[in-house]
Every structure is written in C-alpha cells, then in structure tokens.
Amino acid sequence: MTIQEQYELLEKTIRSYNPAADFAHIRSAFEFADKAHEGQKRKSGEPYIIHPLAVAQIVAEELKLDSESIEAALLHDVIEDTPATHEEVAKLFSPTIADLVEGVSKLTRIQYATKEDEQMENLRKMLIAMSKDIRVILIKVADRLHNMRTMEYQSPAKQKQKSLETMEIYAPIAHRLGMQRMKWELEDLSLKYLDPVGYEEIVTSLGARQKDYDAFMQRTCRQVDDRLNDMGIQHVVYGRVKHPYSIYRKMFNQNKNMDEIFDLFAFRVVVESVGDCYNVLGVVHDIYKPVLGRFKDYIGTPKPNGYQSLHTTVVGSDGIPFEVQIRTQEMHEIAEYGVAAHWKYKQNGQGAGTEGKYEWVRRLLENQEGADAEDYIHSLKVDMFADEVFVFTPNGDVQNLPAGATPIDFAYAIHSAVGNRMVGARVNGRIVTLDHVLKNGDIVEIMTSKNAKGPSRDWMKIAKSSEARSKIRQWFKKERRDENIVNGRASFEAELKHCGILMREVTDPEVLPTLLKKVSYTSLKEMYAAIGYGGFSAQKAVSRMQGELQRAAKQRQAEQQALEAAAAEAKQGREEPHVPAPKQVKSEQGIIVEGLDNCLVKFSKCCTPVPGDDIVGFITRGYGVSVHRADCPNASLEKRTAPDQAGRWIHVSWGTDTNESYPTILEAVCKDRVNLLLDISAALSSTNTFVLGVNTRSTEDGFAICRLEIRIKDGAQLRSLMNKLNQISGVLKVTRPAG
Ligand code: MN
C-alpha cells in the first residue's frame, strides 16, 4: 500500500463513522506532517510518515475519534521530532490540536524503568494526570499500539524494554479506560517479546487446532442462531478463541497446560435491548448446561470501568465448556472502545459544552458500583480534580506529592537527610527557587552539601506536605537546641511583655513548679526549646500560665499587706518584728544564711556590717548573698517588700566562727585644726585597729570630714574605737555611713 493509498483508507474509515469530519483540515495535517518528517526513516526503512498515518488509522478505526484527534494523531511527532513548534501548529491548525500534540510529546519524553507495583501505579496515574485532555492518552495508546505492531525492527533490548512498559503501563491504562480490544492486542504483542517461547507455544497450539476450533465455534453459533431466529430476536452471534495473553495468564496462574484451561472459547451475542439480553440468557441456559456459580450480571451491576454484559459459562454438546457474553450494541461499543465510545456518543449527541469537560466521565464513573470502583474513580480524579502531582527523581522514580508541592516537599519525600542537606534544586535541568511549584512529569534534582546549614524556618511555610513540615520541625528540635532555647525564650519574653507579666513572676521559685505543670514541661529550658522549634507556642504557654500567675500575684499582695500591717504595729509598740531563731548551720565568713549551706557571702559596701550588727541578707542574681546591716537604707522595709525584691530577702545571722576582722567604714565630722589627724591616728593605734585608708576633705566652712577605712574584729571593738574618737577635741560626730 502506498502512502497515498493509506491516506485514502484513513479518509474512508473516518467517513464511515463521521461523514461530517473536516477532511480539508485532516488532509492539510497529513501534508504538513509528511513535509515535516520528510527524509526521516523508521527502523524498518520506510518513510517516517507511515507511523503517524497508522496511528491516525488506529484512532479512527479503533476509537472513532473526532477530527481534532485525527489531526493531532497525524501531527503527534512533529513537535518532538521536527523543527515544527507548538506556535506553528496552533496557528496552522488550532491551539487545541497544538495542545494535544504537545501533550502526546510530553508523555513520549517520559523515561520509564522497571519498578515495583507502587511505582507502576504512580506512573499510570501520572500519565493520566498529564493528559489534561483525555484524547491525549487515547492518541498515546494508539501510538504505542502501532509501535508495538512494528517492534520487530527494534533491537532485542529495546523490544524487551518497550514490551515491559506496555504490559505494565499502557495495557492497564487501556483496560482502565475500557478499551478491551486495544488492551488485548497490547498484551499479546508484549508477551511475544517478553516470553517468546511461551507465546509461540500458545500460538502454535491454537494454530494446530484452528480447524477443530473453527468447526466447534461454527456449530455452536448455528445452534444459538437457529433458536434466536425461531424466537424472532434480532441478534448477532460470533465466537472467538480467547487471546493468547489471557490463556497464558490462566496457564501460569492455575499451573495448567492448554488442554486443561477451562474456557478457551468466548461467544458473544449482541442484541437490541436489555430485555433481549435476559431472553438470550434463558435460551442459552436452555440449550446448554450452565456451570454453577459462573453467571455474572454486569448489566445490573456494571464493572467499575463501565463495562456491562451478562456472562455465563456453559458446557456444549461435546463436553467443551465455553463462555457466553450477552449485551446490547451500546454496551458492546463501550466494552470494545471504552471511554472513546463515550466520547463518540458525546460528540454526536446533543448538548455539547453544557457540561464541564469531563463531567460525563465523572458521572459515568461515579454511577458505577463495585469493589474497586472507588480506586478507579480516584485514578481518573487525578485528571479531573488534580490534588496530586507526579514528578521524577533523576533515576526515573516517581514521587507522588500533593498538588502545589515544592522542591522542599520532594527532598523530604526522598529522605529527611536529603532535605536537611539541601542547598538548591534543579527542575528539568534548570536551577529553581525552593518555592518553585512542581508540575506533573518534572524531573527534580536536589543539590545537597555536607556543609549545608540545614533547613530554614521559612521552609515550614513553603512546604505543602505535612510529611516535609514534620521532618523540618524534627530537625529544629534535634539539631538546634541551643538556638531554639534562645529563640524560644525571646518569644516567650515578648509574649509576657505583651501580656504585662514580669519574668520574675514566672521564675518565682514558689510558683514555677506549678507553672511548669500547667505547660507539661520539666523546666523552662525545655519549654523554650519546644517554642524555639515550633512544637509549642509562646502564646499557648503564657495563656496556660496566666491563671496561676494571677493567683500568685493576689497572694503576694495579701502578704505585702500583712507585712505592712506588722511593720506599722512594730513602730507603734517599738517591738522588733519577731524573727525566728535561725537553724544552726555552718557559717560562711561568719555568716549563717537561713536554709542555705555553703553559699557565697559578701558584705555590702554601702553599710559594711561587722559582727554584732543586726543584719539581713539579699539574694543577688548570680553573686550569692549580700549582707546588709538591718538599718541600711538599701535594706529598708520598703525595699524589702517591694514587688521586684520580694522573695530575695532572707534571714542571716552571725555565726560563732567569725573572721579575724571585717572591713568597715567610719566617718568623723570635725572642726578642722592642727594635729587633728595625729590625734585620730593615736586613737586608732591605741585600739589596735588595722587601717586600710584615711581620707580627709575640708569643707568651705572650716569643717573636715574624715573617712576611715578600717578592719575591725567586731561591734565591741568598733564601739570602743568610736568612743575614743568622740573624745578627741574638735570631733563633732562619728558615724557609720550606710547607703
Ligand atoms: Mn509516535
């Protein structure tokens, strides 16, 4: 057949089911493709145009698709294999046709490798998802069918690879779309290359018995024919031997040889109405003996892919079992051509455009009942409701991600270590930003580095999958504890400030344990860490603590009022507030700190207490206990009860094991005169006082203030010194400065 003859056959085929097709356009598509592929040869040595012509022939003959599909089939390789562009095709034909061609090319570009089942399912879903227009996948299946028909010219390696792909991807898709004839042919052609011996055995055996089989089938057909004619039921009946792959699978699964295969034959009766289907069933069961449990009513309960028929298995007169399928013409077309038949009905039917593009497919599918209906609907939903995106790793593995996913989602889907070391990403060879939205069929490559500083917190906002987000959170939890604590503390403090709460209200040792219980952390640090990595929020923390903090604040207020009341009473009655005797414990520098052993003690510079003085202690932030005289202005009752120092003032007392001496300061106000300092020195020396320094300054009105820095053993020694000083002529007043 010449190329011209082949083209004429195509037109003839189209005319047989669609006389109104746009033949002018179809011819110009053929001529454009012919020109574009000029000089290109197939592996068989034939001109390349043979292939698109054959694909268009399949699209017309097997699928009976519209003019646009025929044109797209003729043009399906021009964008991929010739200088022609999408723009050019869109301009010369139509944007829709250009999109169809582009869609088929995209599927062609996908590289497959043998994968586990799950990968295969993802690949099938991806192909459907990528075919935004269902006609793309129909044309692609036709393309694959022609390539399989002409596989003999390819290398053995390529034959195996393509056959495997066909068996695992395209035949299931054809099945899913209800195209049984194409599915069988794809399976048989694949088997031929995947198991040439097994395939040959079946074909040879079928060939050897062809005559017997034909005779049996003719006999049976005539029996059925006669009875139905007698009853006046309009019908077509024919028999066939099941296709080789179906026999092969049965032999393999049931571990049987060909003679043991139960039903090698299938007869089909096509009638005009559903009522006739059941009438024919009655007739068949009357002529032959039905095999129990083999009757299936797929009219009452269609298969998920839309298939409808009555199935029964009976045993013929010579003891040969066979299957009979009974269906109407419409059911038959849908069984043979599947979704394509629906397409055809839709196209010729009324109301085109009143429904969404795939509304009819959706309705068809959702009306189906059956165990795997849901699975089937889901697989097509990918196309229609696009909630998933399928992308490739550089090795050809498919990753199934939620729609809108980014390289971050991809990296974490591979492994958390890949995500954590990611420094960049390439999509289809081009460097992209990490918030780049991935599209079906993208090849995504993650660039990693051992020195990567890990995910950034922004990634959690960019990532679309909860898997990626939780892995990023996990990283922050583990890897950045110190940083988390700092960040967590900062947000916690900010939130406290926002709520008008002071940090020390939280750190108050009496309240803290209860607060920690409220937030379920063992320490503030733990809580900061959690806030830092995002496992807990500062807002939640503060809101859970607030009740307890308010209760504590109220209690503090009550205590303060009680203290003030006690102080007022003490003033009136000149009674010292009762201070319970401290527990006898080991002292530090002669000081016993109530309830605390071995704590750091220092003497305040403002009042320089010496043994015998009434003293109090103040717990400083990080410098131990500072000891003041009870009458020091810095330890006044007002200070001691101020809210910012509450809880820090504690009882201290002098122990029995005081130091040799303590530094302290005396100030003497004197009428300045000659030899004043000499007399003061004499007093110091007569009381054995160790002098650290003497500093005298004169005032303008003839007075001198003498400041003595000394070391003294205790209050008794100090008092005797002060007496001596007071007796010196010109000394007006000796004091111990404080504050
Ligand atoms: Mn092709």
PDB file of N, CA and C and ligand atoms in Angstrom, residues 42 48 51-52 55 76-77 81 104 108 140 143-144 146-147, ligand 1:
ATOM      1  N   ARG A  42      11.832   5.277   9.399  1.00  0.00           N
ATOM      2  CA  ARG A  42      11.611   4.406  10.547  1.00  0.00           C
ATOM      3  C   ARG A  42      12.705   3.339  10.553  1.00  0.00           C
ATOM      4  N   TYR A  48       9.054   7.971   7.445  1.00  0.00           N
ATOM      5  CA  TYR A  48       8.513   8.124   8.796  1.00  0.00           C
ATOM      6  C   TYR A  48       7.006   8.344   8.807  1.00  0.00           C
ATOM      7  N   HIS A  51       4.205   6.050  10.126  1.00  0.00           N
ATOM      8  CA  HIS A  51       3.837   5.880  11.542  1.00  0.00           C
ATOM      9  C   HIS A  51       2.677   6.789  11.961  1.00  0.00           C
ATOM     10  N   PRO A  52       2.781   8.112  11.772  1.00  0.00           N
ATOM     11  CA  PRO A  52       1.629   8.948  12.154  1.00  0.00           C
ATOM     12  C   PRO A  52       0.348   8.576  11.394  1.00  0.00           C
ATOM     13  N   VAL A  55      -1.049   5.599  13.151  1.00  0.00           N
ATOM     14  CA  VAL A  55      -1.630   5.976  14.447  1.00  0.00           C
ATOM     15  C   VAL A  55      -2.996   6.631  14.224  1.00  0.00           C
ATOM     16  N   HIS A  76       1.338  13.997  15.658  1.00  0.00           N
ATOM     17  CA  HIS A  76       1.763  13.741  17.041  1.00  0.00           C
ATOM     18  C   HIS A  76       3.269  13.738  17.256  1.00  0.00           C
ATOM     19  N   ASP A  77       4.065  13.551  16.213  1.00  0.00           N
ATOM     20  CA  ASP A  77       5.519  13.553  16.414  1.00  0.00           C
ATOM     21  C   ASP A  77       6.210  14.807  15.862  1.00  0.00           C
ATOM     22  N   ASP A  81       9.945  15.653  17.011  1.00  0.00           N
ATOM     23  CA  ASP A  81      10.977  15.140  16.101  1.00  0.00           C
ATOM     24  C   ASP A  81      11.309  16.034  14.906  1.00  0.00           C
ATOM     25  N   VAL A 104       0.927  14.688  23.882  1.00  0.00           N
ATOM     26  CA  VAL A 104       1.442  13.372  23.489  1.00  0.00           C
ATOM     27  C   VAL A 104       2.972  13.383  23.557  1.00  0.00           C
ATOM     28  N   THR A 108       5.724  11.102  25.638  1.00  0.00           N
ATOM     29  CA  THR A 108       6.788  10.399  24.926  1.00  0.00           C
ATOM     30  C   THR A 108       8.127  10.609  25.623  1.00  0.00           C
ATOM     31  N   LYS A 140      -2.031   8.560  22.643  1.00  0.00           N
ATOM     32  CA  LYS A 140      -0.773   7.954  23.096  1.00  0.00           C
ATOM     33  C   LYS A 140      -0.872   6.429  23.086  1.00  0.00           C
ATOM     34  N   ASP A 143      -0.572   5.348  19.561  1.00  0.00           N
ATOM     35  CA  ASP A 143       0.844   5.479  19.176  1.00  0.00           C
ATOM     36  C   ASP A 143       1.618   4.258  19.651  1.00  0.00           C
ATOM     37  N   ARG A 144       1.397   3.892  20.939  1.00  0.00           N
ATOM     38  CA  ARG A 144       2.097   2.744  21.487  1.00  0.00           C
ATOM     39  C   ARG A 144       1.694   1.449  20.770  1.00  0.00           C
ATOM     40  N   HIS A 146       0.775   1.074  17.647  1.00  0.00           N
ATOM     41  CA  HIS A 146       1.467   0.941  16.365  1.00  0.00           C
ATOM     42  C   HIS A 146       2.945   0.627  16.562  1.00  0.00           C
ATOM     43  N   ASN A 147       3.548   1.236  17.551  1.00  0.00           N
ATOM     44  CA  ASN A 147       4.961   0.935  17.813  1.00  0.00           C
ATOM     45  C   ASN A 147       5.148  -0.528  18.204  1.00  0.00           C
TER      46      ASN A 147
HETATM   47 MN    MN B   1       4.850   8.144  17.634  1.00  0.00          MN
END
